[in-house]
Amino acid sequence: MPRLSGRVAIVTGAAHGIGRAICVELAREGAAVWACDVRAAELEGTRAAIDAVRAGAGQTGVVDVRDAAAANAFVSRAAAAADHIDVLVNTAGGVAGQVMRPIEEVSDEDWRVIFAINLDGAFHFTRAVAPLMKRRGGGAIVNISSGAGRSYSLTGIQAYASAKAGLIGFTRQTARELGQHGIRVNSIAPGFVRSNPASELQWQAMGEAGQRALVDSIALRRLGTPEDIARAVAFFASDDASWISGQTISVDGGHWMLG
C-alpha cells in the first residue's frame, strides 16, 4: 500500500531536480501534491512528471518563497481545495547565481538574498501551515538543508553554508515547539547531486581531477541522484518516521571530509 494515501503535500522549489523528484515520489506514495516555484515553464514539466505517475495528483503555482504574502496565498489555496495539509517540504534554495568570493567582497545584498531564499522561505511556509496542521492534529515538515550546513560549502559561498546551518537550527527549534501538536519536523542534508544547471556548472568547474577527488571521498563511490533524496523525504513524511523529529540525516553516500 502507498504510504501517503489520502495525504496532501506542499513542495517548494519544485520546478526541477530534487524538488521535482520529491513531488513525483510523494505522488507515487499516494499523496496529492501542490508544487510551487518561481519558474513557471519548468513547473509544467513537474506537473507532467507527476501525471505520469498518477494522473491528476499534482497542482502547481508560481510562488517566490521570499514573499510571505505569496506563501500564505498558496497555502490557503491548497487548504481550500484539499481541506487539509499533511506534509510540507521546504526544498527551495540555492546560491542565487553567486560564485565563491573572498568574504570582504561579499555585499550585504548578496548575503541577504541567499538567506531569504534558503531560510526565510522555509520560515514563511512553516508559519503558514502550522495552524492548519495543529487543527488537523499532526503533520510532517521536511526541510532540505545541505551537507554545507553540517560542515562547509564545496563552492565556498559563505552565506549558503550559513543559511543551511540555520535551517538545521530552525528544524530543531520548530520540532521542539510543534511536537506537542503531533507535528514532526526533520531535515535532510544532501550531498553533491547533479540536479540542476547550477550544480552542473559547479561540477564542470571542478575539472576532471576535482570530480574524481569528490567521488573518491564518498564511501559508495558515486554521486547521488534526486531520487535518492526524494526517497528519504518520503520516509520522513510517512508514518514509518512517526517517532522521529528534530533530526537531520545526511543523504550523501557516506561522504568524508578530505584533509
PDB file of C-alpha atoms in Angstrom, residues 14-16 19-20 23-24 27 33-36 39-62 74 77:
ATOM      1  CA  ALA A  14       9.593  22.066  -7.227  1.00  0.00           C
ATOM      2  CA  ALA A  15      10.434  23.131 -10.783  1.00  0.00           C
ATOM      3  CA  HIS A  16      13.291  20.712 -11.413  1.00  0.00           C
ATOM      4  CA  GLY A  19      12.203  19.309  -5.885  1.00  0.00           C
ATOM      5  CA  ARG A  20      10.638  17.651  -8.926  1.00  0.00           C
ATOM      6  CA  CYS A  23       6.938  15.675  -5.980  1.00  0.00           C
ATOM      7  CA  VAL A  24       6.993  12.532  -8.104  1.00  0.00           C
ATOM      8  CA  ALA A  27       2.669  11.231  -5.665  1.00  0.00           C
ATOM      9  CA  VAL A  33       0.959  17.241  -4.370  1.00  0.00           C
ATOM     10  CA  TRP A  34       0.873  21.035  -4.514  1.00  0.00           C
ATOM     11  CA  ALA A  35       4.105  22.151  -6.150  1.00  0.00           C
ATOM     12  CA  CYS A  36       5.415  25.697  -6.317  1.00  0.00           C
ATOM     13  CA  ARG A  39       9.959  29.067 -12.663  1.00  0.00           C
ATOM     14  CA  ALA A  40       6.559  28.843 -14.345  1.00  0.00           C
ATOM     15  CA  ALA A  41       7.596  26.997 -17.503  1.00  0.00           C
ATOM     16  CA  GLU A  42       9.562  24.326 -15.649  1.00  0.00           C
ATOM     17  CA  LEU A  43       6.674  23.785 -13.229  1.00  0.00           C
ATOM     18  CA  GLU A  44       4.670  22.462 -16.163  1.00  0.00           C
ATOM     19  CA  GLY A  45       7.326  19.789 -16.549  1.00  0.00           C
ATOM     20  CA  THR A  46       6.856  18.885 -12.898  1.00  0.00           C
ATOM     21  CA  ARG A  47       3.106  18.611 -13.341  1.00  0.00           C
ATOM     22  CA  ALA A  48       3.647  16.322 -16.324  1.00  0.00           C
ATOM     23  CA  ALA A  49       6.079  14.175 -14.337  1.00  0.00           C
ATOM     24  CA  ILE A  50       3.524  13.825 -11.534  1.00  0.00           C
ATOM     25  CA  ASP A  51       0.760  12.976 -14.010  1.00  0.00           C
ATOM     26  CA  ALA A  52       2.951  10.250 -15.476  1.00  0.00           C
ATOM     27  CA  VAL A  53       2.917   8.571 -12.062  1.00  0.00           C
ATOM     28  CA  ARG A  54      -0.669   9.373 -11.047  1.00  0.00           C
ATOM     29  CA  ALA A  55      -2.858  11.424 -13.336  1.00  0.00           C
ATOM     30  CA  GLY A  56      -4.365  14.466 -11.624  1.00  0.00           C
ATOM     31  CA  ALA A  57      -2.276  14.123  -8.466  1.00  0.00           C
ATOM     32  CA  GLY A  58      -0.421  17.408  -8.945  1.00  0.00           C
ATOM     33  CA  GLN A  59      -1.315  21.093  -8.787  1.00  0.00           C
ATOM     34  CA  THR A  60       1.172  23.891  -9.354  1.00  0.00           C
ATOM     35  CA  GLY A  61       1.596  27.588  -8.590  1.00  0.00           C
ATOM     36  CA  VAL A  62       4.197  30.239  -9.248  1.00  0.00           C
ATOM     37  CA  PHE A  74      -0.537  29.385  -1.940  1.00  0.00           C
ATOM     38  CA  ARG A  77      -5.350  27.903  -1.953  1.00  0.00           C
TER      39      ARG A  77
END
